[in-house]
Coordinates of C-alpha atoms and ligand atoms in Angstrom, one line a residue:
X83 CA 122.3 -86.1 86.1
X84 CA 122.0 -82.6 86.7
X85 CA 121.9 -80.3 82.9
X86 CA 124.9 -78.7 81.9
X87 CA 122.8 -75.6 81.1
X88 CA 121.6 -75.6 84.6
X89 CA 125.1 -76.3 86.4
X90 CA 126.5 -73.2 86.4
X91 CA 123.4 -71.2 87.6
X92 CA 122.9 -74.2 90.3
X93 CA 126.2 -74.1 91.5
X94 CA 125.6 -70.5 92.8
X95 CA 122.6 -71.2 93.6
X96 CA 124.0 -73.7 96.1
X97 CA 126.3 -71.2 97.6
X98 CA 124.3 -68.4 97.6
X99 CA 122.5 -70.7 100.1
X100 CA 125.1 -71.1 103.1
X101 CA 123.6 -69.2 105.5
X102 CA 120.5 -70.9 105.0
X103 CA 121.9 -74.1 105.3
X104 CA 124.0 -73.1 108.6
X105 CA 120.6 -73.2 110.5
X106 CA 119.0 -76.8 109.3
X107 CA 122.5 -78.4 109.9
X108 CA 121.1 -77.3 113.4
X109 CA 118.7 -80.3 113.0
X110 CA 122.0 -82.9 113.0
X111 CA 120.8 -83.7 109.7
X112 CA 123.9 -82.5 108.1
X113 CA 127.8 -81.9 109.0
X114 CA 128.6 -78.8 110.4
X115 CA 132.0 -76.6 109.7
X116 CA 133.9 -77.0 107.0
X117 CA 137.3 -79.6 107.2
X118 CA 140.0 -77.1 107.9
X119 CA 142.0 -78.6 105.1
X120 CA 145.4 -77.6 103.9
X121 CA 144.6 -74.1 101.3
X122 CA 145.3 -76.1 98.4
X123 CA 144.5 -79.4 99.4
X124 CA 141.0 -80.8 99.2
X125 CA 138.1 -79.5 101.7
X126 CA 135.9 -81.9 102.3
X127 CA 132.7 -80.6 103.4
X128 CA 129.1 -81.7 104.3
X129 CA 126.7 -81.8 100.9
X130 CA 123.7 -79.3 101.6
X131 CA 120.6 -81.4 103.2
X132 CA 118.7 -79.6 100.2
X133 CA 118.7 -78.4 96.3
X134 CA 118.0 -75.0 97.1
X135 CA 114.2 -75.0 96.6
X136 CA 112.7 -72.2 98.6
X137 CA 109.2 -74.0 98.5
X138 CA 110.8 -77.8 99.8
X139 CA 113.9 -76.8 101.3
X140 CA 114.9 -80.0 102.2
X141 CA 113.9 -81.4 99.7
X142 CA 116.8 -82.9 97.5
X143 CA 120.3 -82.9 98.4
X144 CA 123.8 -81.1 97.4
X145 CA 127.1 -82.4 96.6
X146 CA 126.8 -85.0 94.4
X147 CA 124.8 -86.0 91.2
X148 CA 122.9 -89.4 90.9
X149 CA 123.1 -91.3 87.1
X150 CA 120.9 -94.2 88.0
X151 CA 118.6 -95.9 90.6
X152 CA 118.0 -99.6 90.3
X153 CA 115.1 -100.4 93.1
X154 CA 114.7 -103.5 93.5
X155 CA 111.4 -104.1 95.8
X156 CA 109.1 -106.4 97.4
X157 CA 105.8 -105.3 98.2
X158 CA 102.8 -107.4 99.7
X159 CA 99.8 -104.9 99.5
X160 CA 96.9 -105.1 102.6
X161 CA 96.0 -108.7 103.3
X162 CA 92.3 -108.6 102.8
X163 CA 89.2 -106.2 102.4
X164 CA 88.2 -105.0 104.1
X165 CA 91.1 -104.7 106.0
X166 CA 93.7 -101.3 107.4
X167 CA 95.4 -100.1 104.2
X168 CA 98.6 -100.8 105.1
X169 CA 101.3 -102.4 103.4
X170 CA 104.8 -103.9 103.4
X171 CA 107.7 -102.5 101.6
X172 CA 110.9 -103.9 101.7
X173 CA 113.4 -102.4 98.9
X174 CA 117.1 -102.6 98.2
X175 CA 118.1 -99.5 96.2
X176 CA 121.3 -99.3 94.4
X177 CA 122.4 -95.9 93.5
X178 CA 125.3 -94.4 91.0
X179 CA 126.1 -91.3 92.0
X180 CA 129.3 -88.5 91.5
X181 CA 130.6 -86.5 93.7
X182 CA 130.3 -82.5 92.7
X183 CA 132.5 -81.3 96.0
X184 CA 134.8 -83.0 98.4
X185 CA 133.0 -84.5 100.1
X186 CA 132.6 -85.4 104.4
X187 CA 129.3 -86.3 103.9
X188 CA 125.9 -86.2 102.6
X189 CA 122.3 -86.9 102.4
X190 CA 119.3 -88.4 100.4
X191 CA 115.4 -87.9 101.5
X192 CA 113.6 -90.8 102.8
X193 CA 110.8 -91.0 104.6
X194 CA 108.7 -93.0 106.8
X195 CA 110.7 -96.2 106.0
X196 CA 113.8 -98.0 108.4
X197 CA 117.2 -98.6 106.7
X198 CA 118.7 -101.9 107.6
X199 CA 122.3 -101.4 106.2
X200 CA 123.9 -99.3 103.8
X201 CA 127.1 -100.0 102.1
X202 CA 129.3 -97.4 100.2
X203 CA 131.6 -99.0 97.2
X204 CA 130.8 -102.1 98.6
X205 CA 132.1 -101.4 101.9
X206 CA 129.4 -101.3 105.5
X207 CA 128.5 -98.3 106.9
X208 CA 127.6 -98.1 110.5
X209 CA 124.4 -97.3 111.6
X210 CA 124.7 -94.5 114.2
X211 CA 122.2 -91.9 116.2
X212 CA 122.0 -88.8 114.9
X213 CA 125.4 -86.4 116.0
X214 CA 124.8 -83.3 117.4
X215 CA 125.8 -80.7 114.7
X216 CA 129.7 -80.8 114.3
X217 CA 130.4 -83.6 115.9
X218 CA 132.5 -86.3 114.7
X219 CA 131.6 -89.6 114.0
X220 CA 133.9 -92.5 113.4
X221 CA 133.9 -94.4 110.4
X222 CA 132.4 -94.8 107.6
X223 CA 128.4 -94.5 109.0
X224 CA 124.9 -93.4 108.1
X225 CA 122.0 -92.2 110.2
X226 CA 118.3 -90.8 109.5
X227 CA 116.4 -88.0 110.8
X228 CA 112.9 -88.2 110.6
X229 CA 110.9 -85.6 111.9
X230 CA 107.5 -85.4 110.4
X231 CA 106.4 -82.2 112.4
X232 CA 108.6 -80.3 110.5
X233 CA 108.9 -82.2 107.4
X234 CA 112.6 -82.8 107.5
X235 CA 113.4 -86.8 106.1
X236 CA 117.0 -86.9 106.0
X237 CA 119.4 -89.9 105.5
X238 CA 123.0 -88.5 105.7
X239 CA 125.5 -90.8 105.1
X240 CA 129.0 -90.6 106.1
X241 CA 131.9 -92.3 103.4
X242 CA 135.1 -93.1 104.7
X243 CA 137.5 -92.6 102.9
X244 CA 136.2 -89.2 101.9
X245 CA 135.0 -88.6 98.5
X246 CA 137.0 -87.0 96.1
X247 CA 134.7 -84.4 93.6
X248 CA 134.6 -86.4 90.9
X249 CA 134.5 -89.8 92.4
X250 CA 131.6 -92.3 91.4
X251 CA 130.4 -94.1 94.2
X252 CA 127.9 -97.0 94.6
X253 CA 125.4 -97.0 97.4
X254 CA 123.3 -99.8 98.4
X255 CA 121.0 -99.4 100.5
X256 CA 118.4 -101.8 101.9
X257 CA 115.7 -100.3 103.6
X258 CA 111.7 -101.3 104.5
X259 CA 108.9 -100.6 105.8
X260 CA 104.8 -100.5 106.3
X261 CA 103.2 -98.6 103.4
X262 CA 100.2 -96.3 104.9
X263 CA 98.8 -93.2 103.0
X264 CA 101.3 -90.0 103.2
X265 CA 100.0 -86.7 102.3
X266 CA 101.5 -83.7 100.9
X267 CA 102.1 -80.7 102.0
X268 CA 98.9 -79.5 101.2
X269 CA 97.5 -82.7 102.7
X270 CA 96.5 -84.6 99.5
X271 CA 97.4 -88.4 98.8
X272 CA 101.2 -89.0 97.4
X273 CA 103.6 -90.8 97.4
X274 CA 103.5 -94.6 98.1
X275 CA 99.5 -94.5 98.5
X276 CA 98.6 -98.2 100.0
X277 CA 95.4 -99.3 98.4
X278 CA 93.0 -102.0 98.7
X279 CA 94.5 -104.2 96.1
X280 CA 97.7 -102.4 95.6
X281 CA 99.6 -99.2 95.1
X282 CA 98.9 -96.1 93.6
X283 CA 102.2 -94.0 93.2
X284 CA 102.0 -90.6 92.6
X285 CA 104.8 -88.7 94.3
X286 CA 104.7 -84.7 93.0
X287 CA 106.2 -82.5 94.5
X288 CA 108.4 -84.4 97.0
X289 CA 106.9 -87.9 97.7
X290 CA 109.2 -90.7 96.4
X291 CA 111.1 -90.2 99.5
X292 CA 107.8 -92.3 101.0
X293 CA 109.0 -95.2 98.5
X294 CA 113.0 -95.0 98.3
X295 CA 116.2 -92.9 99.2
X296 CA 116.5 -90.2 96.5
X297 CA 117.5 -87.1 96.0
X298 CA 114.0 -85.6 95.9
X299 CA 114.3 -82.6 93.6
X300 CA 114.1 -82.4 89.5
X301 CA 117.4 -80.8 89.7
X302 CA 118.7 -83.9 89.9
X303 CA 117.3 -86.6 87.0
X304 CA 118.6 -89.5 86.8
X305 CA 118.1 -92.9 84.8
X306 CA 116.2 -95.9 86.9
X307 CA 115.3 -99.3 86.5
X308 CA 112.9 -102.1 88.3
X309 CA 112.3 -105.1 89.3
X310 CA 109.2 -105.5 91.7
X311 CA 108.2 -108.7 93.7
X312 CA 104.7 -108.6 94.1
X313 CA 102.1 -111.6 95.5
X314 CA 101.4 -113.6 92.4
X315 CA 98.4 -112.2 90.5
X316 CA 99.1 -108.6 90.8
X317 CA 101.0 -106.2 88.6
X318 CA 103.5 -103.8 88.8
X319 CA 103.9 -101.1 86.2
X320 CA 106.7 -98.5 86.5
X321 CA 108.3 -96.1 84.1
X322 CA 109.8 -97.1 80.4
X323 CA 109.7 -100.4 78.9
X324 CA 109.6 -104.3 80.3
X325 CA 113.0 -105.3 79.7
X326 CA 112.2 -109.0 80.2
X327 CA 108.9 -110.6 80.9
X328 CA 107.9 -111.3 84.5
X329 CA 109.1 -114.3 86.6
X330 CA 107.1 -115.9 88.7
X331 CA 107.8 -118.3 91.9
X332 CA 106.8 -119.9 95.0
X333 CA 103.5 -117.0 94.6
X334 CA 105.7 -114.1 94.2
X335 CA 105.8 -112.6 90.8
X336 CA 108.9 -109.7 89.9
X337 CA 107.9 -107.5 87.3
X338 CA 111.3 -105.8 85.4
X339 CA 110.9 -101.8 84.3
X340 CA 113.9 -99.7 82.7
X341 CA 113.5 -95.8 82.3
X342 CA 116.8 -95.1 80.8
X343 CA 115.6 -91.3 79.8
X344 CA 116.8 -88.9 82.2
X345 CA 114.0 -88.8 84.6
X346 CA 112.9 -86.6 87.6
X347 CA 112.0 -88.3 90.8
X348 CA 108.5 -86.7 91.3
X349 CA 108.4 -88.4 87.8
X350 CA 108.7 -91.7 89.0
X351 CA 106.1 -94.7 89.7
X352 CA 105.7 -98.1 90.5
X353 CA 102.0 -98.5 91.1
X354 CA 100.8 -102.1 92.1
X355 CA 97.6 -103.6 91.6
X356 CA 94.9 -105.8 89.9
X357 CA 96.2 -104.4 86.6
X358 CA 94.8 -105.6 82.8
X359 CA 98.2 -104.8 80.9
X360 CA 97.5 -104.8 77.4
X361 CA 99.3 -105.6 74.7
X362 CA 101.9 -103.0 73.4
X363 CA 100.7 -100.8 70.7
X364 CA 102.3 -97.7 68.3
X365 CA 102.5 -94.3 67.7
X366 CA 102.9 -93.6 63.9
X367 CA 106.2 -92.3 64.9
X368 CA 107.1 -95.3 66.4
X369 CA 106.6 -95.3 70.6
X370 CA 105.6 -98.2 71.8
X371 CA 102.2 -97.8 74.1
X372 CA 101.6 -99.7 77.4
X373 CA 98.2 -99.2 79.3
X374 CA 97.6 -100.7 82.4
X375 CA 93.9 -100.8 83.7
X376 CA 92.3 -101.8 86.7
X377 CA 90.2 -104.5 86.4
X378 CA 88.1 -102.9 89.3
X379 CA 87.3 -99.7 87.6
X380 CA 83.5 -99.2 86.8
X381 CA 82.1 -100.2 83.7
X382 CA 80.7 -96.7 82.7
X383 CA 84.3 -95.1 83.7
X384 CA 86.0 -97.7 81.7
X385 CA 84.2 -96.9 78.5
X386 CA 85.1 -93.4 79.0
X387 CA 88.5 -94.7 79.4
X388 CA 89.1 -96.8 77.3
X389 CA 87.6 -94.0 74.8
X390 CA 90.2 -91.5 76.0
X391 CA 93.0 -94.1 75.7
X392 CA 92.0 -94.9 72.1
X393 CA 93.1 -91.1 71.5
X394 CA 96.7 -91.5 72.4
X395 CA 97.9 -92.0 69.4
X396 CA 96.3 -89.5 67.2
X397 CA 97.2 -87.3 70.5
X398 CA 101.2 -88.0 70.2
X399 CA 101.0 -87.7 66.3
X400 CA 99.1 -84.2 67.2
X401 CA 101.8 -82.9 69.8
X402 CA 104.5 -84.1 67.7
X403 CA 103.9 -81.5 64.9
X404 CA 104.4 -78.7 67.7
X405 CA 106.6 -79.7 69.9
X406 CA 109.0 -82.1 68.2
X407 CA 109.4 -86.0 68.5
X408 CA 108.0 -87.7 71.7
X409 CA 111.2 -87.3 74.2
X410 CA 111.2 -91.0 75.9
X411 CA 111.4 -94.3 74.8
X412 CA 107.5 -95.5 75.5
X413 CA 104.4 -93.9 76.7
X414 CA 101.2 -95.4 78.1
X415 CA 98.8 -95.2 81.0
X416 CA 97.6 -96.9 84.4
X417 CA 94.2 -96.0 85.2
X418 CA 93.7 -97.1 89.0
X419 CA 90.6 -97.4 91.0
X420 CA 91.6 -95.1 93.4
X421 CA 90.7 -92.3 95.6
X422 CA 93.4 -90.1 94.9
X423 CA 91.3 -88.0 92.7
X424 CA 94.1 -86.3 90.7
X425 CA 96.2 -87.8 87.8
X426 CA 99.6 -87.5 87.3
X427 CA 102.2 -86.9 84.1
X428 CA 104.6 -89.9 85.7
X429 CA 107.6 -90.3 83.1
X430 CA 106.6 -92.4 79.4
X431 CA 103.5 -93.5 82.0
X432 CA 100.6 -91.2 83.5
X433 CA 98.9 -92.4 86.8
X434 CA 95.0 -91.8 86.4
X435 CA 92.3 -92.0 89.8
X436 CA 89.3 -94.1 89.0
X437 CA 89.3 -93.0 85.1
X438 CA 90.9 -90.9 82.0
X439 CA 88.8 -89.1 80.8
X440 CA 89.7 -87.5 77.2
X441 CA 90.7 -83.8 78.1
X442 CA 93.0 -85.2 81.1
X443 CA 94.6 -87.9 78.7
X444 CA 95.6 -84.5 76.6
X445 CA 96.9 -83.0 79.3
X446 CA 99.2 -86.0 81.1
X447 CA 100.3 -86.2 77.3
X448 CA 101.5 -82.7 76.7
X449 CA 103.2 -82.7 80.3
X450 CA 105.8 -85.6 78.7
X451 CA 107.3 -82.8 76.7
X452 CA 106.3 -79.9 79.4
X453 CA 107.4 -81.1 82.9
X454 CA 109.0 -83.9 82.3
X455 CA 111.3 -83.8 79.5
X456 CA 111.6 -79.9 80.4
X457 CA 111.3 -79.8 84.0
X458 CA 110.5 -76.7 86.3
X459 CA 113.4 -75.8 87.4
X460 CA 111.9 -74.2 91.2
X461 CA 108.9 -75.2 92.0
X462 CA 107.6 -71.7 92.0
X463 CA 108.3 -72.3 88.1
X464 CA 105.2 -74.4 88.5
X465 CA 103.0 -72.6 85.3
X466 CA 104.6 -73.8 83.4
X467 CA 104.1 -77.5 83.7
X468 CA 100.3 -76.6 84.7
X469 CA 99.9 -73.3 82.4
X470 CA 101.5 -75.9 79.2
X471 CA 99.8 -79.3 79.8
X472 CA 96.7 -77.1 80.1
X473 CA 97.4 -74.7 76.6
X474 CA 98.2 -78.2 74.9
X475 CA 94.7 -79.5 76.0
X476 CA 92.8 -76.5 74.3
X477 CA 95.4 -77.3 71.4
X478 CA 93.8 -80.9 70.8
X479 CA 90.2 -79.9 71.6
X480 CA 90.6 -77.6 68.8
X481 CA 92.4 -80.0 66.7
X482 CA 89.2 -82.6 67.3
X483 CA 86.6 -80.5 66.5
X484 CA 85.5 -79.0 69.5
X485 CA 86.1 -74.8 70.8
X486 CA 88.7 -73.2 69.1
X487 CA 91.8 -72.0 71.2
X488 CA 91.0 -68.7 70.5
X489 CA 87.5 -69.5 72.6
X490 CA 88.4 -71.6 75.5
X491 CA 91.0 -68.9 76.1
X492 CA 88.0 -66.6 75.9
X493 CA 85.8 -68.5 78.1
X494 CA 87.8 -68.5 80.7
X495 CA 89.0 -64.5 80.2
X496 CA 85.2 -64.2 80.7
X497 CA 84.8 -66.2 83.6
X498 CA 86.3 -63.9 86.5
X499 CA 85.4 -60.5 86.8
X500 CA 88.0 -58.1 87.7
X501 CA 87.3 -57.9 91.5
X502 CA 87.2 -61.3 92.0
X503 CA 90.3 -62.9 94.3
X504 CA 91.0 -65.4 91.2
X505 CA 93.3 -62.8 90.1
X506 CA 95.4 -62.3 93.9
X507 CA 97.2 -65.6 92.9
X508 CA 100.9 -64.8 91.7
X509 CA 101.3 -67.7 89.2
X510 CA 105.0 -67.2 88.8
X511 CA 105.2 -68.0 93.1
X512 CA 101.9 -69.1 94.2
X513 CA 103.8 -70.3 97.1
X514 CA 103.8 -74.3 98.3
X515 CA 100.2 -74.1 99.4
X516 CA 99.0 -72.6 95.7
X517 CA 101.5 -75.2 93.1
X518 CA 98.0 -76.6 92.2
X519 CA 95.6 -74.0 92.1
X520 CA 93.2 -73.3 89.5
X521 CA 95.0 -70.0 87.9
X522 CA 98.2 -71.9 87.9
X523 CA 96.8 -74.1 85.4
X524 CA 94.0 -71.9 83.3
X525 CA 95.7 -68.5 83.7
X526 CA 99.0 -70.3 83.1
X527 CA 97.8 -71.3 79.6
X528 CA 95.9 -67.8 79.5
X529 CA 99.4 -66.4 79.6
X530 CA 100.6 -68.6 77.2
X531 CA 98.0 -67.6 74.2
X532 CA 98.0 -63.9 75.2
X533 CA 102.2 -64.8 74.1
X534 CA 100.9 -66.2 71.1
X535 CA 98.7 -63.5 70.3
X536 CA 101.2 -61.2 71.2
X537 CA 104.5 -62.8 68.9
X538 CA 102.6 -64.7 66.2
X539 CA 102.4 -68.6 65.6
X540 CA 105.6 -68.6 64.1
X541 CA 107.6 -66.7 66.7
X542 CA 105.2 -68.6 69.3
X543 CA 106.2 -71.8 68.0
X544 CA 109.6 -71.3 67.0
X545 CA 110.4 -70.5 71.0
X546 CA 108.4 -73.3 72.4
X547 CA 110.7 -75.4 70.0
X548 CA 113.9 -73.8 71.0
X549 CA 113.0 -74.1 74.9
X550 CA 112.2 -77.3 74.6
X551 CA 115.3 -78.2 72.8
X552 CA 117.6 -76.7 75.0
X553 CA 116.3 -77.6 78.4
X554 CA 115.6 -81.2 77.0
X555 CA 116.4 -83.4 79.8
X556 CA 116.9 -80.6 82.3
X557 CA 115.1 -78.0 83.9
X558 CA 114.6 -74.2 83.4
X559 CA 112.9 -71.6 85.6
X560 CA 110.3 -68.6 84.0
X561 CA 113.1 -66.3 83.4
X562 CA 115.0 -68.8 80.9
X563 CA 111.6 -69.3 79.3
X564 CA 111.4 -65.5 79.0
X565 CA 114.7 -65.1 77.9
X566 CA 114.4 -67.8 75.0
X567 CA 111.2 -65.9 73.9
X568 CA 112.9 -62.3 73.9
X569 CA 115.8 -64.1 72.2
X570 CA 113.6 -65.8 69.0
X571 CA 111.6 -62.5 69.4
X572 CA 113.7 -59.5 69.5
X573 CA 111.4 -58.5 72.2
X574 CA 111.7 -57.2 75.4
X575 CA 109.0 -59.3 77.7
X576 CA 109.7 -58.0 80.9
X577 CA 106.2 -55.9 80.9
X578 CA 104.4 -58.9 79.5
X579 CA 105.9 -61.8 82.1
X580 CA 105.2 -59.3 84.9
X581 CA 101.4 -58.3 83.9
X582 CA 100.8 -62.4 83.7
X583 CA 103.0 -64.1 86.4
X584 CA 103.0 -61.6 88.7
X585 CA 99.9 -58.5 88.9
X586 CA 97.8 -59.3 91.1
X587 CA 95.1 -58.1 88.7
X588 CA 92.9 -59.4 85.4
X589 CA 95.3 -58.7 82.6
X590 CA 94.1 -55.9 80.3
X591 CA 92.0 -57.1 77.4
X592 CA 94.5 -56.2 75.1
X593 CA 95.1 -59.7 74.0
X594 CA 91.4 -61.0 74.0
X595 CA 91.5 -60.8 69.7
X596 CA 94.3 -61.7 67.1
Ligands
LIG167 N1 100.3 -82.4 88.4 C1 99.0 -83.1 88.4 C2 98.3 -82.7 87.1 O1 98.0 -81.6 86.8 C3 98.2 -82.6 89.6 C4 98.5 -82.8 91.0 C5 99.6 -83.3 91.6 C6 97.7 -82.4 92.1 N2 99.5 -83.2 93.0 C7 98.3 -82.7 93.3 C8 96.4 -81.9 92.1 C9 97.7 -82.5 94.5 C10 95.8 -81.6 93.3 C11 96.4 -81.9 94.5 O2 98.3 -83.6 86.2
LIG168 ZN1 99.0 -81.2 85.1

């Protein structure tokens, strides 16, 4: 489901984007011209290979908006250690989905996995090779690009009869493959990451493509549910609540999730492993809690975790006071035992490498109200998943005793000197390469308190309420976050967003006091 609040801006978003797109349907992922079409008849064209992200181009898809994926998979993790880590996925994904143009045809992003057949409304599509741009196929038909030099994952898909804007279609899609270990742009572990004795799924910015056809971009959310055949013994845990209780037969055991919260794809998981799920617990407000913990991690790491885990929910009552009610229907975490070495704020259920420890258990909290339920709109808009989750961590370590806000922002002021390069990254568009470096997180949430200081807790916290409440379930970029703040404010903040977003400088020490 795309926001209403962000339609209107996304719609000329997309079109502002035609020339762009004029070049990668070069690539045969995508139709060329538009239909000729009568002037007031319907033109069906070809839905852009991409949402419009300048960082991941290709990287979500135009011309339609999913409501809900139901993946149905069957995964049978590396046979035996030591052995390759490589895996078999086989998945059937059903997908609801609307049309937003007329529509000749269109794409989702999948990568690294074969598609067997693909119907539309029930009816086959053909598989076909990839057209040369503009030409005509016959039929209704699908085919996939997959060219991993230039990161371009394409399925396009061609309906016949053409779709109507408007229309709701049904796609099913069965599809498979071996898992391996894909890496991000930046060459770190995402996506479906085969491990020894399961799966770790972690899939920011654009890696559930490595797991199932989507539209890979938070511009599009989407409701999803589950149901994962693993060998009997292991778990599955995905987003959102168990549904049903697992079924087990002939030494295959399907494990049922359902996320109906609007729900990003980066967002999603459906890690696999030798999983201790524990028995559901509550918030004082109510959310059910569901940890899942490897039964592999180290004893010393799982006292720490289990420590940090304890925390949740004094952590949710905590955040809740701030930043209004949890947003999703349960919350808990898997801790894996891992190499991935970085945790993720996966929808109602953080992924964690090897162990939580207290400070990241904050922080994966936090990003369920900042990221998730509020989603970066561009992924230049970054900071403000990082610069948040990381404020709201300072927030609780002040809460529990430990450095005040006021001193961890401080500390870190301190801790690069004016010449240093620290200060070259632009936060507000660190560029693909920088979405996780250090100043996106600690000068993100720098930037955050020097707001703070600079409007007052109550201003402060009155605009972190309204922006969460009227992106809720969407995504904004740094200009609507400004805009809400000037709005609650009476402020003008264009001086203050550019000084910490975009100067390529340490910010004056005007706000290192209240
Ligand atoms: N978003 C994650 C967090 O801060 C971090 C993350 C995702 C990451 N992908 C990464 C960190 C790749 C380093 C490298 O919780
Ligand atoms: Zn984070």
């Amino acid at each position: 489901m795309r926001g209403a609040v962000v339609n209107g801006r996304r719609m000329k978003l997309v079109g502002g984007l035609a020339v762009a797109l004029a070049v990668v349907g070069g690539l045969g992922a995508t139709g060329a011209a538009a239909a000729p079409g009568s002037p007031n008849g319907p033109r069906y064209t070809a839905g852009s290979p991409g949402a419009g992200d300048t960082y991941f181009p290709n990287a979500g898809n135009g011309g339609y908006d999913v409501q809900h994926y139901d993946l149905d998979l069957t995964y049978a993790p590396p046979e035996a250690d030591p052995a390759p880590l490589v895996g078999q996925l086989d998945g059937t994904a059903t997908i609801d989905l609307v049309a937003t143009q007329d529509l000749d045809r269109f794409n989702l992003d999948l990568r690294g996995m074969e598609v067997g057949s693909l119907t539309v409304n029930g009816k086959p599509a053909t598989a076909v090779a990839p057209p040369a741009p503009g030409a005509e196929v016959d039929g209704a038909a699908y085919w996939h690009v997959q060219n991993d030099a230039d990161r371009i994952w394409e399925l396009t898909v061609q309906p016949r009869p053409k779709l109507k804007a408007g229309e709701s279609v049904q796609l099913v899609i069965e599809y498979g493959g071996q898992t391996a270990r894909p890496l991000d742009i930046e060459e770190a572990l995402y996506g479906w990451v085969t491990t020894r004795d399961g799966a770790m799924v972690v899939s920011e910015p654009d890696g559930s493509m490595t797991w199932y056809p989507v539209s890979d971009h938070q511009t599009d959310k989407a409701s999803y549910s589950f149901a994962i055949t693993v060998p009997e013994g292991k778990v599955a845990v995905a987003n959102g609540m168990q549904p049903k209780p697992e079924e087990t037969a002939g030494g295959w055991t399907t494990w049922y999730w359902d996320a109906p919260d609007q729900q990003a794809s980066y967002l999603t998981t459906a890690s696999v492993g030798d999983f201790d799920l524990r028995d559901t617990y509550y918030s004082a407000s109510g959310v059910p809690i569901i940890d899942a913990v490897d039964a592999d991690v180290t004893p010393a790491r799982l006292l720490v975790t289990n420590a940090s885990l304890a925390r949740q929910v004094e952590m949710i009552d905590f955040y809740e006071q701030y930043f209004g009610g949890y947003p999703f229907v349960a919350y808990g975490s898997i801790v894996d035992d891992d190499t991935v070495f970085y945790a993720l704020e996966t929808q109602t259920r953080p992924v964690y490498s090897r162990q939580a420890s207290e400070g990241t258990v904050a922080h994966e909290l936090a990003h369920q109200w900042f990221g998730d339920a509020v989603s970066p709109e561009r992924w230049q808009d970054i900071w403000l998943n990082e610069g948040w989750a990381s404020y709201a961590s300072w927030m609780w370590d002040e809460h529990d005793g430990g450095a005040t806000v006021q001193e961890s922002y401080n500390e870190w002021y301190a801790s690069e000197e004016p010449d240093s390069e620290y200060w070259d990254l632009q936060i507000g568009d660190p560029g693909p390469l920088g979405l996780f470096q250090d100043p996106v997180y600690d000068r993100g949430a720098g930037a955050l308190h020097a707001l703070r200081l600079e409007l007052g807790d109550e201003t402060f916290f009155a605009g972190t309420q309204l922006w969460l409440e009227r992106y809720n379930d969407s995504a904004g970029t740094a200009e609507d976050f400004q805009a809400v703040f000037e709005e609650v404010s009476g402020e003008d903040l264009d001086g203050f967003f550019q000084t910490w977003l975009y100067e390529q400088a340490k910010p004056p020490a005007t706000w290192t006091t209240p």
